[in-house]
Amino acid sequence: RSLLDWSAMIACCCIDRCMSGAPPPTMTDDEWAAWEGKAVKPELYDPSVATFEDWFLCPARARMPCCMPCCRFLCCCGLRLNRESLHSPDEWFMRMLRERHPNCPEEFAGIWWMKDNDAAEGLITLQDGSWENPRLMRKSAKYNWTVDADNLWGAFLTANFWVRGGNHEFSRSPSGKWVQISAIGVGASNFIYVIQPGDVIKKPDGTILETTPGEDMIRVSYKTLDNQDTVTFQYLARRVAYLDEEGKLVKTKYYSEIVDVARMSDRCCRGRVAHHITSSQVLTFAPPLHSAACAPAQQSMA
């Protein structure tokens, strides 16, 4: 076996050991009521709080277009992966948006950009998930969840999604202002805050973060389930595209921003400010909703 063969096997073994088991259950209605009664909405936006160090980010996020096709072949052979460009998105954006569960609330429809996400993840749809009701959704990261095409972290995430199933559970609070995310290996202290009209969120330098209610959400993780504990991970979720009432593709103002960020991506990492998305993205499009392939394993809500 080649060195890359053994590396792929070791990586998959580590994933299996670290990511085995079921995601922790999300909160019940009673638990949500108690949690929201004490919750404090985000007032500071600082994506640099992520615990990833630059010595790790640089090699993990560095673009390697020459060798990555070989690595993806070894790690992801046989997967239905599609390589797409952010500079010509219309056709594949439409493919991402072709499936929508009837229980998906309007405010979660569309394609969302994970802006400032260090983890080489790019775009995601929530509308194609298995919405048990408007407050509970299960989704596999195998589908409609893009990663960078030409770096090691993107390849690792692809293998992770497909080896372990990538199952996530999204539970919306009774008020609709919060969404709890539970996934294998990352616990249940992960949330989305749905930005409300009148919210004022500041950057570390004291300037106000420009946001658009209905088009922006904040993804935030805490050290524990207490949302007044230390913030360990944070980025913006920004809607970049959706379908109008006639089924036509509409790109929001954030599409231009994501293209500008992708254009600034360099071959070499220059620390945390290097880039947070590359022009080339890899994904597997969601299968039809009636297909068993698109339904992640059921998890208990107890």
PDB file of C-alpha atoms in Angstrom:
ATOM      1  CA  ARG A   1       0.000   0.000   0.000  1.00  0.00           C
ATOM      2  CA  SER A   2       1.125   3.573  -0.673  1.00  0.00           C
ATOM      3  CA  LEU A   3       1.639   6.167   2.036  1.00  0.00           C
ATOM      4  CA  LEU A   4      -1.589   7.902   0.954  1.00  0.00           C
ATOM      5  CA  ASP A   5      -3.471   4.598   1.199  1.00  0.00           C
ATOM      6  CA  TRP A   6      -2.341   4.130   4.782  1.00  0.00           C
ATOM      7  CA  SER A   7      -3.036   7.785   5.610  1.00  0.00           C
ATOM      8  CA  ALA A   8      -6.602   7.461   4.336  1.00  0.00           C
ATOM      9  CA  MET A   9      -7.105   4.253   6.364  1.00  0.00           C
ATOM     10  CA  ILE A  10      -5.746   5.847   9.547  1.00  0.00           C
ATOM     11  CA  ALA A  11      -7.922   8.934   9.058  1.00  0.00           C
ATOM     12  CA  CYS A  12     -11.047   6.820   8.617  1.00  0.00           C
ATOM     13  CA  CYS A  13     -10.140   4.756  11.695  1.00  0.00           C
ATOM     14  CA  CYS A  14      -9.734   7.942  13.756  1.00  0.00           C
ATOM     15  CA  ILE A  15     -13.065   9.250  12.488  1.00  0.00           C
ATOM     16  CA  ASP A  16     -14.767   5.986  13.382  1.00  0.00           C
ATOM     17  CA  ARG A  17     -13.349   5.976  16.921  1.00  0.00           C
ATOM     18  CA  CYS A  18     -13.985   9.660  17.613  1.00  0.00           C
ATOM     19  CA  MET A  19     -17.334  10.042  15.879  1.00  0.00           C
ATOM     20  CA  SER A  20     -19.092   6.814  16.764  1.00  0.00           C
ATOM     21  CA  GLY A  21     -22.440   6.649  18.507  1.00  0.00           C
ATOM     22  CA  ALA A  22     -25.557   8.785  18.214  1.00  0.00           C
ATOM     23  CA  PRO A  23     -25.749  12.583  18.485  1.00  0.00           C
ATOM     24  CA  PRO A  24     -26.810  13.848  21.904  1.00  0.00           C
ATOM     25  CA  PRO A  25     -30.557  14.526  22.099  1.00  0.00           C
ATOM     26  CA  THR A  26     -31.724  18.094  21.589  1.00  0.00           C
ATOM     27  CA  MET A  27     -33.758  19.889  24.240  1.00  0.00           C
ATOM     28  CA  THR A  28     -37.370  19.125  25.070  1.00  0.00           C
ATOM     29  CA  ASP A  29     -39.964  21.919  25.206  1.00  0.00           C
ATOM     30  CA  ASP A  30     -39.609  22.199  28.985  1.00  0.00           C
ATOM     31  CA  GLU A  31     -35.825  22.362  28.682  1.00  0.00           C
ATOM     32  CA  TRP A  32     -36.110  24.961  25.935  1.00  0.00           C
ATOM     33  CA  ALA A  33     -38.372  27.108  28.107  1.00  0.00           C
ATOM     34  CA  ALA A  34     -35.867  27.030  30.983  1.00  0.00           C
ATOM     35  CA  TRP A  35     -32.918  27.640  28.638  1.00  0.00           C
ATOM     36  CA  GLU A  36     -34.504  30.574  26.798  1.00  0.00           C
ATOM     37  CA  GLY A  37     -35.520  32.118  30.100  1.00  0.00           C
ATOM     38  CA  LYS A  38     -31.823  32.611  30.911  1.00  0.00           C
ATOM     39  CA  ALA A  39     -30.386  32.927  27.388  1.00  0.00           C
ATOM     40  CA  VAL A  40     -28.611  36.084  26.287  1.00  0.00           C
ATOM     41  CA  LYS A  41     -28.640  36.943  22.594  1.00  0.00           C
ATOM     42  CA  PRO A  42     -25.230  37.439  20.939  1.00  0.00           C
ATOM     43  CA  GLU A  43     -23.976  41.011  21.264  1.00  0.00           C
ATOM     44  CA  LEU A  44     -20.404  40.434  20.032  1.00  0.00           C
ATOM     45  CA  TYR A  45     -19.379  38.907  16.734  1.00  0.00           C
ATOM     46  CA  ASP A  46     -15.831  37.589  16.868  1.00  0.00           C
ATOM     47  CA  PRO A  47     -15.178  34.549  14.643  1.00  0.00           C
ATOM     48  CA  SER A  48     -11.535  34.511  15.791  1.00  0.00           C
ATOM     49  CA  VAL A  49     -12.681  32.839  19.032  1.00  0.00           C
ATOM     50  CA  ALA A  50     -12.432  29.475  17.256  1.00  0.00           C
ATOM     51  CA  THR A  51      -9.845  27.298  18.954  1.00  0.00           C
ATOM     52  CA  PHE A  52      -8.088  26.339  15.703  1.00  0.00           C
ATOM     53  CA  GLU A  53      -4.461  27.476  15.694  1.00  0.00           C
ATOM     54  CA  ASP A  54      -2.763  28.989  12.663  1.00  0.00           C
ATOM     55  CA  TRP A  55      -0.161  26.206  12.609  1.00  0.00           C
ATOM     56  CA  PHE A  56      -3.070  23.838  11.932  1.00  0.00           C
ATOM     57  CA  LEU A  57      -5.158  26.124   9.735  1.00  0.00           C
ATOM     58  CA  CYS A  58      -2.381  26.937   7.290  1.00  0.00           C
ATOM     59  CA  PRO A  59      -1.673  23.397   6.030  1.00  0.00           C
ATOM     60  CA  ALA A  60      -5.301  22.311   6.422  1.00  0.00           C
ATOM     61  CA  ARG A  61      -6.744  25.227   4.426  1.00  0.00           C
ATOM     62  CA  ALA A  62      -3.863  25.760   1.976  1.00  0.00           C
ATOM     63  CA  ARG A  63      -4.967  25.222  -1.624  1.00  0.00           C
ATOM     64  CA  MET A  64      -3.253  22.300  -3.348  1.00  0.00           C
ATOM     65  CA  PRO A  65      -4.971  21.953  -6.747  1.00  0.00           C
ATOM     66  CA  CYS A  66      -2.228  19.685  -8.097  1.00  0.00           C
ATOM     67  CA  CYS A  67      -2.437  16.886  -5.526  1.00  0.00           C
ATOM     68  CA  MET A  68      -6.002  17.169  -4.197  1.00  0.00           C
ATOM     69  CA  PRO A  69      -7.644  15.280  -7.088  1.00  0.00           C
ATOM     70  CA  CYS A  70      -5.476  12.252  -6.194  1.00  0.00           C
ATOM     71  CA  CYS A  71      -6.295  12.565  -2.489  1.00  0.00           C
ATOM     72  CA  ARG A  72     -10.007  12.839  -3.218  1.00  0.00           C
ATOM     73  CA  PHE A  73      -9.807   9.767  -5.447  1.00  0.00           C
ATOM     74  CA  LEU A  74      -8.208   7.747  -2.631  1.00  0.00           C
ATOM     75  CA  CYS A  75     -10.474   8.993   0.179  1.00  0.00           C
ATOM     76  CA  CYS A  76     -13.713   9.499  -1.705  1.00  0.00           C
ATOM     77  CA  CYS A  77     -13.637   6.996  -4.558  1.00  0.00           C
ATOM     78  CA  GLY A  78     -17.117   5.945  -5.621  1.00  0.00           C
ATOM     79  CA  LEU A  79     -18.919   8.914  -4.077  1.00  0.00           C
ATOM     80  CA  ARG A  80     -21.235  11.007  -6.224  1.00  0.00           C
ATOM     81  CA  LEU A  81     -19.216  14.193  -5.815  1.00  0.00           C
ATOM     82  CA  ASN A  82     -19.707  17.253  -7.963  1.00  0.00           C
ATOM     83  CA  ARG A  83     -17.090  19.962  -8.356  1.00  0.00           C
ATOM     84  CA  GLU A  84     -18.695  23.370  -8.902  1.00  0.00           C
ATOM     85  CA  SER A  85     -17.541  26.974  -9.277  1.00  0.00           C
ATOM     86  CA  LEU A  86     -18.900  29.958  -7.375  1.00  0.00           C
ATOM     87  CA  HIS A  87     -18.285  32.065 -10.473  1.00  0.00           C
ATOM     88  CA  SER A  88     -20.926  30.207 -12.518  1.00  0.00           C
ATOM     89  CA  PRO A  89     -23.527  29.125  -9.938  1.00  0.00           C
ATOM     90  CA  ASP A  90     -26.938  29.305 -11.573  1.00  0.00           C
ATOM     91  CA  GLU A  91     -27.253  25.705 -12.734  1.00  0.00           C
ATOM     92  CA  TRP A  92     -25.930  24.067  -9.576  1.00  0.00           C
ATOM     93  CA  PHE A  93     -27.696  26.519  -7.250  1.00  0.00           C
ATOM     94  CA  MET A  94     -30.939  25.424  -8.919  1.00  0.00           C
ATOM     95  CA  ARG A  95     -29.987  21.796  -8.296  1.00  0.00           C
ATOM     96  CA  MET A  96     -29.355  22.554  -4.622  1.00  0.00           C
ATOM     97  CA  LEU A  97     -32.775  24.202  -4.363  1.00  0.00           C
ATOM     98  CA  ARG A  98     -34.846  21.646  -6.244  1.00  0.00           C
ATOM     99  CA  GLU A  99     -35.798  19.733  -3.063  1.00  0.00           C
ATOM    100  CA  ARG A 100     -37.778  21.407  -0.304  1.00  0.00           C
ATOM    101  CA  HIS A 101     -39.650  19.666   2.469  1.00  0.00           C
ATOM    102  CA  PRO A 102     -43.218  20.962   2.901  1.00  0.00           C
ATOM    103  CA  ASN A 103     -42.626  21.480   6.648  1.00  0.00           C
ATOM    104  CA  CYS A 104     -39.611  23.743   6.138  1.00  0.00           C
ATOM    105  CA  PRO A 105     -40.367  27.275   7.415  1.00  0.00           C
ATOM    106  CA  GLU A 106     -39.890  30.034   4.852  1.00  0.00           C
ATOM    107  CA  GLU A 107     -37.176  31.727   6.925  1.00  0.00           C
ATOM    108  CA  PHE A 108     -34.890  28.683   6.537  1.00  0.00           C
ATOM    109  CA  ALA A 109     -35.373  28.215   2.791  1.00  0.00           C
ATOM    110  CA  GLY A 110     -32.583  28.949   0.328  1.00  0.00           C
ATOM    111  CA  ILE A 111     -28.822  28.508   0.170  1.00  0.00           C
ATOM    112  CA  TRP A 112     -26.805  29.726   3.152  1.00  0.00           C
ATOM    113  CA  TRP A 113     -23.146  30.777   3.155  1.00  0.00           C
ATOM    114  CA  MET A 114     -21.167  29.832   6.259  1.00  0.00           C
ATOM    115  CA  LYS A 115     -19.195  33.086   6.257  1.00  0.00           C
ATOM    116  CA  ASP A 116     -16.013  33.210   8.393  1.00  0.00           C
ATOM    117  CA  ASN A 117     -16.206  29.466   9.041  1.00  0.00           C
ATOM    118  CA  ASP A 118     -12.626  28.255   9.506  1.00  0.00           C
ATOM    119  CA  ALA A 119     -13.601  24.640   8.907  1.00  0.00           C
ATOM    120  CA  ALA A 120     -13.534  24.648   5.049  1.00  0.00           C
ATOM    121  CA  GLU A 121     -17.335  24.416   4.831  1.00  0.00           C
ATOM    122  CA  GLY A 122     -18.990  26.707   2.299  1.00  0.00           C
ATOM    123  CA  LEU A 123     -22.688  26.506   1.462  1.00  0.00           C
ATOM    124  CA  ILE A 124     -25.608  24.598   2.945  1.00  0.00           C
ATOM    125  CA  THR A 125     -29.334  24.173   2.438  1.00  0.00           C
ATOM    126  CA  LEU A 126     -31.713  23.420   5.293  1.00  0.00           C
ATOM    127  CA  GLN A 127     -34.893  23.123   3.252  1.00  0.00           C
ATOM    128  CA  ASP A 128     -34.028  19.641   1.941  1.00  0.00           C
ATOM    129  CA  GLY A 129     -33.742  18.132   5.416  1.00  0.00           C
ATOM    130  CA  SER A 130     -36.226  15.724   6.925  1.00  0.00           C
ATOM    131  CA  TRP A 131     -38.540  18.194   8.698  1.00  0.00           C
ATOM    132  CA  GLU A 132     -40.618  16.197  11.140  1.00  0.00           C
ATOM    133  CA  ASN A 133     -42.441  19.443  11.895  1.00  0.00           C
ATOM    134  CA  PRO A 134     -41.549  23.160  11.549  1.00  0.00           C
ATOM    135  CA  ARG A 135     -39.426  22.915  14.702  1.00  0.00           C
ATOM    136  CA  LEU A 136     -37.495  19.668  14.227  1.00  0.00           C
ATOM    137  CA  MET A 137     -35.303  18.729  11.271  1.00  0.00           C
ATOM    138  CA  ARG A 138     -32.719  16.052  10.597  1.00  0.00           C
ATOM    139  CA  LYS A 139     -30.154  16.395   7.853  1.00  0.00           C
ATOM    140  CA  SER A 140     -27.118  14.526   6.625  1.00  0.00           C
ATOM    141  CA  ALA A 141     -24.036  16.565   5.761  1.00  0.00           C
ATOM    142  CA  LYS A 142     -23.514  14.187   2.830  1.00  0.00           C
ATOM    143  CA  TYR A 143     -25.990  16.208   0.796  1.00  0.00           C
ATOM    144  CA  ASN A 144     -26.159  19.898  -0.165  1.00  0.00           C
ATOM    145  CA  TRP A 145     -23.299  20.759   2.188  1.00  0.00           C
ATOM    146  CA  THR A 146     -20.314  22.076   0.253  1.00  0.00           C
ATOM    147  CA  VAL A 147     -16.642  21.986   1.232  1.00  0.00           C
ATOM    148  CA  ASP A 148     -13.524  23.454  -0.334  1.00  0.00           C
ATOM    149  CA  ALA A 149     -12.401  21.353  -3.280  1.00  0.00           C
ATOM    150  CA  ASP A 150      -8.657  21.863  -3.138  1.00  0.00           C
ATOM    151  CA  ASN A 151      -7.491  21.582   0.447  1.00  0.00           C
ATOM    152  CA  LEU A 152      -6.918  18.795   2.952  1.00  0.00           C
ATOM    153  CA  TRP A 153      -9.653  19.876   5.337  1.00  0.00           C
ATOM    154  CA  GLY A 154     -12.243  19.774   2.590  1.00  0.00           C
ATOM    155  CA  ALA A 155     -11.198  16.220   1.684  1.00  0.00           C
ATOM    156  CA  PHE A 156     -11.246  15.175   5.359  1.00  0.00           C
ATOM    157  CA  LEU A 157     -14.768  16.561   5.782  1.00  0.00           C
ATOM    158  CA  THR A 158     -16.002  14.689   2.725  1.00  0.00           C
ATOM    159  CA  ALA A 159     -14.626  11.428   4.118  1.00  0.00           C
ATOM    160  CA  ASN A 160     -16.094  12.252   7.541  1.00  0.00           C
ATOM    161  CA  PHE A 161     -19.569  12.929   6.125  1.00  0.00           C
ATOM    162  CA  TRP A 162     -19.662   9.669   4.192  1.00  0.00           C
ATOM    163  CA  VAL A 163     -17.938   7.380   6.699  1.00  0.00           C
ATOM    164  CA  ARG A 164     -20.065   8.437   9.673  1.00  0.00           C
ATOM    165  CA  GLY A 165     -23.202   9.553   7.815  1.00  0.00           C
ATOM    166  CA  GLY A 166     -22.939  13.229   8.737  1.00  0.00           C
ATOM    167  CA  ASN A 167     -26.197  13.120  10.703  1.00  0.00           C
ATOM    168  CA  HIS A 168     -27.290  16.373  12.345  1.00  0.00           C
ATOM    169  CA  GLU A 169     -30.406  17.234  14.290  1.00  0.00           C
ATOM    170  CA  PHE A 170     -31.777  20.800  14.285  1.00  0.00           C
ATOM    171  CA  SER A 171     -34.287  21.740  16.990  1.00  0.00           C
ATOM    172  CA  ARG A 172     -35.967  25.142  16.887  1.00  0.00           C
ATOM    173  CA  SER A 173     -36.891  26.904  20.126  1.00  0.00           C
ATOM    174  CA  PRO A 174     -40.557  27.701  20.862  1.00  0.00           C
ATOM    175  CA  SER A 175     -39.838  31.422  20.292  1.00  0.00           C
ATOM    176  CA  GLY A 176     -38.217  30.709  16.925  1.00  0.00           C
ATOM    177  CA  LYS A 177     -35.161  32.798  17.826  1.00  0.00           C
ATOM    178  CA  TRP A 178     -32.786  29.893  18.464  1.00  0.00           C
ATOM    179  CA  VAL A 179     -31.935  26.582  16.810  1.00  0.00           C
ATOM    180  CA  GLN A 180     -29.990  23.886  18.659  1.00  0.00           C
ATOM    181  CA  ILE A 181     -27.697  21.692  16.566  1.00  0.00           C
ATOM    182  CA  SER A 182     -26.708  18.235  17.731  1.00  0.00           C
ATOM    183  CA  ALA A 183     -24.163  16.099  15.882  1.00  0.00           C
ATOM    184  CA  ILE A 184     -21.896  13.145  16.553  1.00  0.00           C
ATOM    185  CA  GLY A 185     -18.623  14.185  18.153  1.00  0.00           C
ATOM    186  CA  VAL A 186     -19.473  17.856  18.731  1.00  0.00           C
ATOM    187  CA  GLY A 187     -22.014  17.656  21.543  1.00  0.00           C
ATOM    188  CA  ALA A 188     -25.223  19.673  21.853  1.00  0.00           C
ATOM    189  CA  SER A 189     -23.986  23.124  22.944  1.00  0.00           C
ATOM    190  CA  ASN A 190     -24.154  24.379  19.354  1.00  0.00           C
ATOM    191  CA  PHE A 191     -26.739  26.929  18.282  1.00  0.00           C
ATOM    192  CA  ILE A 192     -27.992  29.248  15.590  1.00  0.00           C
ATOM    193  CA  TYR A 193     -29.349  32.622  16.632  1.00  0.00           C
ATOM    194  CA  VAL A 194     -31.887  34.056  14.193  1.00  0.00           C
ATOM    195  CA  ILE A 195     -31.121  37.775  14.027  1.00  0.00           C
ATOM    196  CA  GLN A 196     -34.129  39.910  14.913  1.00  0.00           C
ATOM    197  CA  PRO A 197     -35.092  43.453  13.827  1.00  0.00           C
ATOM    198  CA  GLY A 198     -33.423  45.963  16.140  1.00  0.00           C
ATOM    199  CA  ASP A 199     -30.571  43.652  17.195  1.00  0.00           C
ATOM    200  CA  VAL A 200     -27.265  45.467  17.604  1.00  0.00           C
ATOM    201  CA  ILE A 201     -24.238  43.201  17.316  1.00  0.00           C
ATOM    202  CA  LYS A 202     -20.755  44.662  17.559  1.00  0.00           C
ATOM    203  CA  LYS A 203     -17.351  43.576  16.302  1.00  0.00           C
ATOM    204  CA  PRO A 204     -14.305  43.462  18.620  1.00  0.00           C
ATOM    205  CA  ASP A 205     -13.274  46.960  17.456  1.00  0.00           C
ATOM    206  CA  GLY A 206     -16.615  48.377  18.600  1.00  0.00           C
ATOM    207  CA  THR A 207     -18.107  48.906  15.136  1.00  0.00           C
ATOM    208  CA  ILE A 208     -21.575  47.548  14.430  1.00  0.00           C
ATOM    209  CA  LEU A 209     -21.898  44.379  12.375  1.00  0.00           C
ATOM    210  CA  GLU A 210     -24.089  45.006   9.338  1.00  0.00           C
ATOM    211  CA  THR A 211     -26.824  42.394   9.219  1.00  0.00           C
ATOM    212  CA  THR A 212     -30.172  41.906   7.526  1.00  0.00           C
ATOM    213  CA  PRO A 213     -32.895  40.194   9.579  1.00  0.00           C
ATOM    214  CA  GLY A 214     -34.306  37.332   7.547  1.00  0.00           C
ATOM    215  CA  GLU A 215     -31.079  36.981   5.556  1.00  0.00           C
ATOM    216  CA  ASP A 216     -28.564  36.605   8.413  1.00  0.00           C
ATOM    217  CA  MET A 217     -28.157  34.217  11.323  1.00  0.00           C
ATOM    218  CA  ILE A 218     -25.292  33.648  13.748  1.00  0.00           C
ATOM    219  CA  ARG A 219     -23.901  30.173  14.309  1.00  0.00           C
ATOM    220  CA  VAL A 220     -22.427  30.015  17.821  1.00  0.00           C
ATOM    221  CA  SER A 221     -21.067  27.261  20.080  1.00  0.00           C
ATOM    222  CA  TYR A 222     -20.509  27.487  23.809  1.00  0.00           C
ATOM    223  CA  LYS A 223     -18.178  25.610  26.130  1.00  0.00           C
ATOM    224  CA  THR A 224     -21.219  24.150  27.881  1.00  0.00           C
ATOM    225  CA  LEU A 225     -24.965  24.188  27.318  1.00  0.00           C
ATOM    226  CA  ASP A 226     -25.099  27.458  29.301  1.00  0.00           C
ATOM    227  CA  ASN A 227     -25.160  30.189  26.660  1.00  0.00           C
ATOM    228  CA  GLN A 228     -23.484  32.626  29.048  1.00  0.00           C
ATOM    229  CA  ASP A 229     -20.424  30.377  29.123  1.00  0.00           C
ATOM    230  CA  THR A 230     -17.355  30.885  26.916  1.00  0.00           C
ATOM    231  CA  VAL A 231     -18.010  31.143  23.175  1.00  0.00           C
ATOM    232  CA  THR A 232     -15.849  28.574  21.383  1.00  0.00           C
ATOM    233  CA  PHE A 233     -16.972  28.901  17.751  1.00  0.00           C
ATOM    234  CA  GLN A 234     -18.800  31.551  15.768  1.00  0.00           C
ATOM    235  CA  TYR A 235     -19.601  32.497  12.196  1.00  0.00           C
ATOM    236  CA  LEU A 236     -22.378  34.095  10.136  1.00  0.00           C
ATOM    237  CA  ALA A 237     -24.940  32.193   8.083  1.00  0.00           C
ATOM    238  CA  ARG A 238     -25.967  34.416   5.178  1.00  0.00           C
ATOM    239  CA  ARG A 239     -28.602  33.584   2.589  1.00  0.00           C
ATOM    240  CA  VAL A 240     -27.067  33.910  -0.874  1.00  0.00           C
ATOM    241  CA  ALA A 241     -29.863  32.505  -3.034  1.00  0.00           C
ATOM    242  CA  TYR A 242     -33.458  31.253  -3.018  1.00  0.00           C
ATOM    243  CA  LEU A 243     -36.335  30.527  -5.367  1.00  0.00           C
ATOM    244  CA  ASP A 244     -39.086  33.086  -5.807  1.00  0.00           C
ATOM    245  CA  GLU A 245     -42.798  32.264  -6.057  1.00  0.00           C
ATOM    246  CA  GLU A 246     -42.385  31.456  -9.750  1.00  0.00           C
ATOM    247  CA  GLY A 247     -39.517  29.069  -9.063  1.00  0.00           C
ATOM    248  CA  LYS A 248     -36.891  31.411 -10.495  1.00  0.00           C
ATOM    249  CA  LEU A 249     -33.457  31.734  -8.922  1.00  0.00           C
ATOM    250  CA  VAL A 250     -32.844  34.918  -6.938  1.00  0.00           C
ATOM    251  CA  LYS A 251     -29.328  35.756  -5.731  1.00  0.00           C
ATOM    252  CA  THR A 252     -29.107  38.122  -2.751  1.00  0.00           C
ATOM    253  CA  LYS A 253     -26.585  40.915  -2.226  1.00  0.00           C
ATOM    254  CA  TYR A 254     -24.420  38.418  -0.361  1.00  0.00           C
ATOM    255  CA  TYR A 255     -23.681  36.492  -3.547  1.00  0.00           C
ATOM    256  CA  SER A 256     -21.413  39.314  -4.742  1.00  0.00           C
ATOM    257  CA  GLU A 257     -19.658  39.280  -1.378  1.00  0.00           C
ATOM    258  CA  ILE A 258     -19.005  35.553  -1.463  1.00  0.00           C
ATOM    259  CA  VAL A 259     -17.510  35.843  -4.956  1.00  0.00           C
ATOM    260  CA  ASP A 260     -15.209  38.654  -3.800  1.00  0.00           C
ATOM    261  CA  VAL A 261     -14.049  36.575  -0.815  1.00  0.00           C
ATOM    262  CA  ALA A 262     -13.414  33.555  -3.037  1.00  0.00           C
ATOM    263  CA  ARG A 263     -11.361  35.671  -5.453  1.00  0.00           C
ATOM    264  CA  MET A 264      -9.055  36.673  -2.605  1.00  0.00           C
ATOM    265  CA  SER A 265      -8.169  33.044  -1.921  1.00  0.00           C
ATOM    266  CA  ASP A 266      -4.455  32.478  -2.393  1.00  0.00           C
ATOM    267  CA  ARG A 267      -2.454  29.331  -3.010  1.00  0.00           C
ATOM    268  CA  CYS A 268      -0.755  29.778   0.368  1.00  0.00           C
ATOM    269  CA  CYS A 269      -2.372  30.416   3.715  1.00  0.00           C
ATOM    270  CA  ARG A 270      -1.557  33.708   5.369  1.00  0.00           C
ATOM    271  CA  GLY A 271      -2.932  33.059   8.802  1.00  0.00           C
ATOM    272  CA  ARG A 272      -6.545  33.268   9.900  1.00  0.00           C
ATOM    273  CA  VAL A 273      -7.419  36.064   7.459  1.00  0.00           C
ATOM    274  CA  ALA A 274      -6.377  34.108   4.359  1.00  0.00           C
ATOM    275  CA  HIS A 275      -9.809  32.985   3.159  1.00  0.00           C
ATOM    276  CA  HIS A 276     -12.926  31.269   4.366  1.00  0.00           C
ATOM    277  CA  ILE A 277     -14.169  29.813   1.095  1.00  0.00           C
ATOM    278  CA  THR A 278     -12.572  28.886  -2.200  1.00  0.00           C
ATOM    279  CA  SER A 279     -14.034  29.331  -5.662  1.00  0.00           C
ATOM    280  CA  SER A 280     -14.178  25.582  -6.254  1.00  0.00           C
ATOM    281  CA  GLN A 281     -16.613  23.699  -4.033  1.00  0.00           C
ATOM    282  CA  VAL A 282     -17.415  19.982  -3.785  1.00  0.00           C
ATOM    283  CA  LEU A 283     -20.788  18.509  -2.866  1.00  0.00           C
ATOM    284  CA  THR A 284     -23.273  15.741  -3.493  1.00  0.00           C
ATOM    285  CA  PHE A 285     -26.700  17.018  -4.470  1.00  0.00           C
ATOM    286  CA  ALA A 286     -29.636  15.988  -2.311  1.00  0.00           C
ATOM    287  CA  PRO A 287     -31.653  13.048  -3.657  1.00  0.00           C
ATOM    288  CA  PRO A 288     -35.440  13.333  -4.043  1.00  0.00           C
ATOM    289  CA  LEU A 289     -37.175  13.740  -0.700  1.00  0.00           C
ATOM    290  CA  HIS A 290     -39.065  10.472  -1.089  1.00  0.00           C
ATOM    291  CA  SER A 291     -35.747   8.627  -1.424  1.00  0.00           C
ATOM    292  CA  ALA A 292     -34.575   6.648   1.617  1.00  0.00           C
ATOM    293  CA  ALA A 293     -31.054   7.926   0.897  1.00  0.00           C
ATOM    294  CA  CYS A 294     -31.928  11.450   2.000  1.00  0.00           C
ATOM    295  CA  ALA A 295     -33.430  10.509   5.360  1.00  0.00           C
ATOM    296  CA  PRO A 296     -30.852  10.417   8.193  1.00  0.00           C
ATOM    297  CA  ALA A 297     -31.242   7.956  11.024  1.00  0.00           C
ATOM    298  CA  GLN A 298     -33.922   8.886  13.534  1.00  0.00           C
ATOM    299  CA  GLN A 299     -32.710  10.119  16.894  1.00  0.00           C
ATOM    300  CA  SER A 300     -34.589  10.163  20.177  1.00  0.00           C
ATOM    301  CA  MET A 301     -35.870  13.477  21.516  1.00  0.00           C
ATOM    302  CA  ALA A 302     -36.082  12.160  25.065  1.00  0.00           C
TER     303      ALA A 302
END
